[in-house]
mmCIF file of C-alpha atoms in Angstrom:
data_model
loop_
_atom_site.group_PDB
_atom_site.id
_atom_site.type_symbol
_atom_site.label_atom_id
_atom_site.label_comp_id
_atom_site.label_asym_id
_atom_site.label_seq_id
_atom_site.Cartn_x
_atom_site.Cartn_y
_atom_site.Cartn_z
ATOM 1 C CA MET A 1 -1.571 13.593 -0.507
ATOM 2 C CA GLU A 2 -1.170 16.891 -2.314
ATOM 3 C CA GLU A 3 2.561 16.912 -1.583
ATOM 4 C CA ALA A 4 2.923 13.323 -2.850
ATOM 5 C CA GLU A 5 0.961 14.162 -6.025
ATOM 6 C CA ALA A 6 3.117 17.229 -6.661
ATOM 7 C CA LEU A 7 6.323 15.229 -6.142
ATOM 8 C CA PHE A 8 5.080 12.442 -8.437
ATOM 9 C CA ALA A 9 4.211 14.998 -11.143
ATOM 10 C CA ARG A 10 7.647 16.609 -10.782
ATOM 11 C CA ILE A 11 9.442 13.258 -11.063
ATOM 12 C CA GLN A 12 7.386 12.402 -14.156
ATOM 13 C CA ARG A 13 8.066 15.790 -15.742
ATOM 14 C CA LEU A 14 11.822 15.485 -15.140
ATOM 15 C CA GLY A 15 11.818 11.924 -16.487
ATOM 16 C CA ARG A 16 10.111 13.025 -19.683
ATOM 17 C CA GLN A 17 12.472 15.988 -20.133
ATOM 18 C CA HIS A 18 15.570 13.793 -19.842
ATOM 19 C CA ALA A 19 14.551 10.800 -21.924
ATOM 20 C CA VAL A 20 17.028 7.960 -22.345
ATOM 21 C CA THR A 21 17.383 6.102 -25.614
ATOM 22 C CA PRO A 22 16.662 3.265 -25.745
ATOM 23 C CA ASP A 23 14.074 3.647 -23.001
ATOM 24 C CA PRO A 24 14.223 0.606 -20.672
ATOM 25 C CA ARG A 25 10.964 1.463 -18.862
ATOM 26 C CA PRO A 26 8.428 -0.104 -21.263
ATOM 27 C CA ALA A 27 10.176 -3.490 -21.252
ATOM 28 C CA LEU A 28 10.471 -3.376 -17.447
ATOM 29 C CA GLY A 29 6.833 -2.357 -17.032
ATOM 30 C CA ARG A 30 5.585 -5.133 -19.299
ATOM 31 C CA THR A 31 7.802 -7.664 -17.532
ATOM 32 C CA LEU A 32 6.494 -6.534 -14.140
ATOM 33 C CA MET A 33 2.873 -6.926 -15.290
ATOM 34 C CA GLN A 34 3.634 -10.392 -16.694
ATOM 35 C CA THR A 35 5.467 -11.427 -13.529
ATOM 36 C CA MET A 36 2.526 -10.336 -11.392
ATOM 37 C CA ALA A 37 0.067 -12.131 -13.678
ATOM 38 C CA ASN A 38 2.149 -15.303 -13.478
ATOM 39 C CA SER A 39 2.274 -15.151 -9.685
ATOM 40 C CA ILE A 40 -1.462 -14.632 -9.148
ATOM 41 C CA ARG A 41 -2.945 -18.073 -8.683
ATOM 42 C CA LEU A 42 -6.586 -17.097 -9.127
ATOM 43 C CA PRO A 43 -7.215 -16.791 -12.902
ATOM 44 C CA VAL A 44 -10.164 -14.411 -12.543
ATOM 45 C CA ILE A 45 -7.924 -11.678 -11.067
ATOM 46 C CA ARG A 46 -4.688 -12.543 -12.878
ATOM 47 C CA HIS A 47 -4.658 -9.405 -15.077
ATOM 48 C CA VAL A 48 -6.076 -6.924 -12.528
ATOM 49 C CA PRO A 49 -2.578 -5.417 -11.942
ATOM 50 C CA VAL A 50 -2.832 -3.747 -15.374
ATOM 51 C CA PRO A 51 -5.932 -1.584 -14.735
ATOM 52 C CA LEU A 52 -4.834 -1.116 -11.113
ATOM 53 C CA THR A 53 -1.470 0.280 -12.208
ATOM 54 C CA GLN A 54 -3.094 2.430 -14.880
ATOM 55 C CA TRP A 55 -5.534 3.807 -12.284
ATOM 56 C CA LEU A 56 -2.868 4.409 -9.623
ATOM 57 C CA ILE A 57 -0.315 6.214 -11.782
ATOM 58 C CA GLY A 58 -2.523 7.622 -14.531
ATOM 59 C CA PRO A 59 -2.646 6.973 -18.273
ATOM 60 C CA GLN A 60 0.430 9.023 -19.238
ATOM 61 C CA ALA A 61 2.751 7.454 -16.647
ATOM 62 C CA ALA A 62 1.345 4.001 -17.486
ATOM 63 C CA SER A 63 2.142 4.638 -21.136
ATOM 64 C CA ASP A 64 5.634 5.846 -20.195
ATOM 65 C CA ILE A 65 6.389 2.549 -18.437
ATOM 66 C CA GLY A 66 4.772 0.359 -21.087
ATOM 67 C CA VAL A 67 1.652 -0.645 -19.152
ATOM 68 C CA THR A 68 -0.550 -0.149 -22.173
ATOM 69 C CA GLU A 69 -1.769 -3.672 -22.760
ATOM 70 C CA SER A 70 -5.428 -4.197 -23.269
ATOM 71 C CA VAL A 71 -7.182 -6.482 -20.821
ATOM 72 C CA SER A 72 -10.563 -8.112 -21.241
ATOM 73 C CA TRP A 73 -13.739 -6.204 -20.503
ATOM 74 C CA TRP A 74 -14.319 -8.773 -17.754
ATOM 75 C CA THR A 75 -11.052 -7.813 -16.016
ATOM 76 C CA ARG A 76 -11.825 -4.083 -16.299
ATOM 77 C CA ALA A 77 -15.375 -4.627 -15.004
ATOM 78 C CA LEU A 78 -14.085 -6.733 -12.115
ATOM 79 C CA PHE A 79 -11.521 -4.068 -11.202
ATOM 80 C CA ARG A 80 -14.047 -1.203 -11.378
ATOM 81 C CA THR A 81 -16.615 -3.185 -9.394
ATOM 82 C CA GLY A 82 -14.038 -4.047 -6.733
ATOM 83 C CA LEU A 83 -12.941 -0.417 -6.526
ATOM 84 C CA THR A 84 -16.519 0.841 -6.226
ATOM 85 C CA VAL A 85 -17.550 -1.786 -3.654
ATOM 86 C CA SER A 86 -14.430 -1.112 -1.585
ATOM 87 C CA LYS A 87 -15.091 2.651 -1.587
ATOM 88 C CA CYS A 88 -18.748 2.112 -0.626
ATOM 89 C CA ILE A 89 -17.864 -0.251 2.227
ATOM 90 C CA ASP A 90 -15.162 2.127 3.491
ATOM 91 C CA THR A 91 -17.582 5.055 3.434
ATOM 92 C CA ALA A 92 -20.363 3.156 5.205
ATOM 93 C CA VAL A 93 -18.212 1.522 7.894
ATOM 94 C CA ARG A 94 -16.414 4.801 8.643
ATOM 95 C CA LEU A 95 -19.707 6.086 10.018
ATOM 96 C CA LEU A 96 -19.181 3.635 12.904
ATOM 97 C CA ILE A 97 -15.390 3.105 12.831
ATOM 98 C CA PRO A 98 -13.780 6.391 11.714
ATOM 99 C CA ARG A 99 -10.384 5.066 10.575
ATOM 100 C CA PHE A 100 -11.642 1.870 8.922
ATOM 101 C CA SER A 101 -10.228 1.156 5.476
ATOM 102 C CA LEU A 102 -10.832 -1.986 3.504
ATOM 103 C CA SER A 103 -8.701 -0.421 0.765
ATOM 104 C CA ARG A 104 -5.760 -0.050 3.163
ATOM 105 C CA LEU A 105 -6.193 -3.678 4.292
ATOM 106 C CA PHE A 106 -6.098 -4.948 0.698
ATOM 107 C CA THR A 107 -3.151 -2.698 -0.138
ATOM 108 C CA ARG A 108 -1.172 -3.959 2.861
ATOM 109 C CA ILE A 109 -1.869 -7.623 2.075
ATOM 110 C CA ILE A 110 -1.054 -7.292 -1.614
ATOM 111 C CA GLY A 111 1.978 -5.092 -0.883
ATOM 112 C CA TYR A 112 3.336 -7.617 1.591
ATOM 113 C CA HIS A 113 3.075 -10.448 -0.912
ATOM 114 C CA LEU A 114 4.539 -8.429 -3.779
ATOM 115 C CA LEU A 115 7.509 -7.225 -1.738
ATOM 116 C CA THR A 116 8.296 -10.581 -0.194
ATOM 117 C CA ARG A 117 7.737 -12.544 -3.409
ATOM 118 C CA PHE A 118 9.497 -10.278 -5.907
ATOM 119 C CA LEU A 119 12.086 -8.326 -3.976
ATOM 120 C CA LEU A 120 12.945 -10.111 -0.753
ATOM 121 C CA ASP A 121 12.835 -13.723 -1.947
ATOM 122 C CA GLN A 122 16.481 -14.323 -2.770
ATOM 123 C CA THR A 123 15.759 -17.615 -4.562
ATOM 124 C CA ARG A 124 14.553 -15.642 -7.588
ATOM 125 C CA PRO A 125 16.819 -14.386 -10.381
ATOM 126 C CA LEU A 126 16.688 -10.835 -8.954
ATOM 127 C CA ASN A 127 19.347 -11.090 -6.263
ATOM 128 C CA LEU A 128 19.599 -7.783 -4.416
ATOM 129 C CA PRO A 129 22.739 -6.705 -2.520
ATOM 130 C CA GLU A 130 22.572 -6.664 1.274
ATOM 131 C CA HIS A 131 22.787 -2.843 1.464
ATOM 132 C CA VAL A 132 19.471 -2.743 -0.442
ATOM 133 C CA LEU A 133 17.870 -5.742 1.293
ATOM 134 C CA THR A 134 18.473 -4.596 4.879
ATOM 135 C CA PRO A 135 16.468 -1.331 4.614
ATOM 136 C CA MET A 136 13.715 -3.138 2.705
ATOM 137 C CA LYS A 137 13.462 -5.846 5.372
ATOM 138 C CA THR A 138 13.354 -3.161 8.059
ATOM 139 C CA CYS A 139 10.609 -1.346 6.175
ATOM 140 C CA VAL A 140 8.527 -4.505 5.723
ATOM 141 C CA ALA A 141 8.991 -5.452 9.384
ATOM 142 C CA ALA A 142 7.711 -1.986 10.420
ATOM 143 C CA TRP A 143 4.458 -2.688 8.567
ATOM 144 C CA GLY A 144 3.666 -5.675 10.803
ATOM 145 C CA GLU A 145 0.671 -4.058 12.438
ATOM 146 C CA ASP A 146 -1.507 -1.280 11.125
ATOM 147 C CA PRO A 147 -1.826 1.267 13.956
ATOM 148 C CA HIS A 148 -4.923 2.758 12.290
ATOM 149 C CA ALA A 149 -6.797 -0.549 12.109
ATOM 150 C CA ALA A 150 -8.939 -2.245 14.705
ATOM 151 C CA PRO A 151 -7.313 -5.279 16.366
ATOM 152 C CA TRP A 152 -9.674 -7.659 14.539
ATOM 153 C CA LEU A 153 -8.558 -6.192 11.185
ATOM 154 C CA ASN A 154 -4.912 -6.743 12.124
ATOM 155 C CA ARG A 155 -5.758 -10.368 12.983
ATOM 156 C CA LEU A 156 -7.518 -10.747 9.628
ATOM 157 C CA GLU A 157 -4.487 -9.269 7.893
ATOM 158 C CA ASP A 158 -2.272 -11.775 9.744
ATOM 159 C CA ARG A 159 -4.312 -14.605 8.238
ATOM 160 C CA PHE A 160 -3.376 -13.410 4.733
ATOM 161 C CA THR A 161 0.242 -12.418 5.385
ATOM 162 C CA THR A 162 2.166 -13.730 8.358
ATOM 163 C CA SER A 163 1.325 -13.863 12.028
ATOM 164 C CA GLY A 164 2.788 -11.184 14.293
ATOM 165 C CA HIS A 165 5.625 -8.950 13.184
ATOM 166 C CA TRP A 166 6.391 -9.119 9.494
ATOM 167 C CA GLN A 167 9.718 -10.453 8.393
ATOM 168 C CA GLY A 168 11.715 -9.955 5.226
ATOM 169 C CA THR A 169 10.619 -13.336 3.897
ATOM 170 C CA PRO A 170 7.206 -14.922 3.987
ATOM 171 C CA GLN A 171 6.392 -17.279 6.821
ATOM 172 C CA SER A 172 3.591 -19.774 6.987
ATOM 173 C CA THR A 173 0.358 -18.585 8.472
ATOM 174 C CA PRO A 174 -1.492 -20.504 11.198
#
């Protein structure tokens, strides 16, 4: 984690030192947040990607990419509550199952849907070339089963993604 944090900080520092005018990042960041909001069917969590992104990358990087929109207090409270509950459950269950991670389960499910819906679904306006798609499909397929999770967690994950090995495009679940 320390190495990843150091690399992220270095990339951010270099990006700020070599600013491009006009900066395309804010428009792209806002569009990404809007696209995610539009694709989330459950209204109560529709704007959670904003505080999630701000929390994951920090306030300065979020500002750099234009993820500065204000969300309702309800959305922020829901996000913070979900984060706290997830951490508490992870901590408690790890006393019995050392590698358990509800956070990792949620991340894998959400990541699968984001990748397959936004990047690998070639019916959308973003049509990626095959030399980009092939490695992405290979990467997604490699995520098909979490080796750190109990078999029952992998089965639960299958219910929310796709059964068995993951593919580059979503498949119906049983």
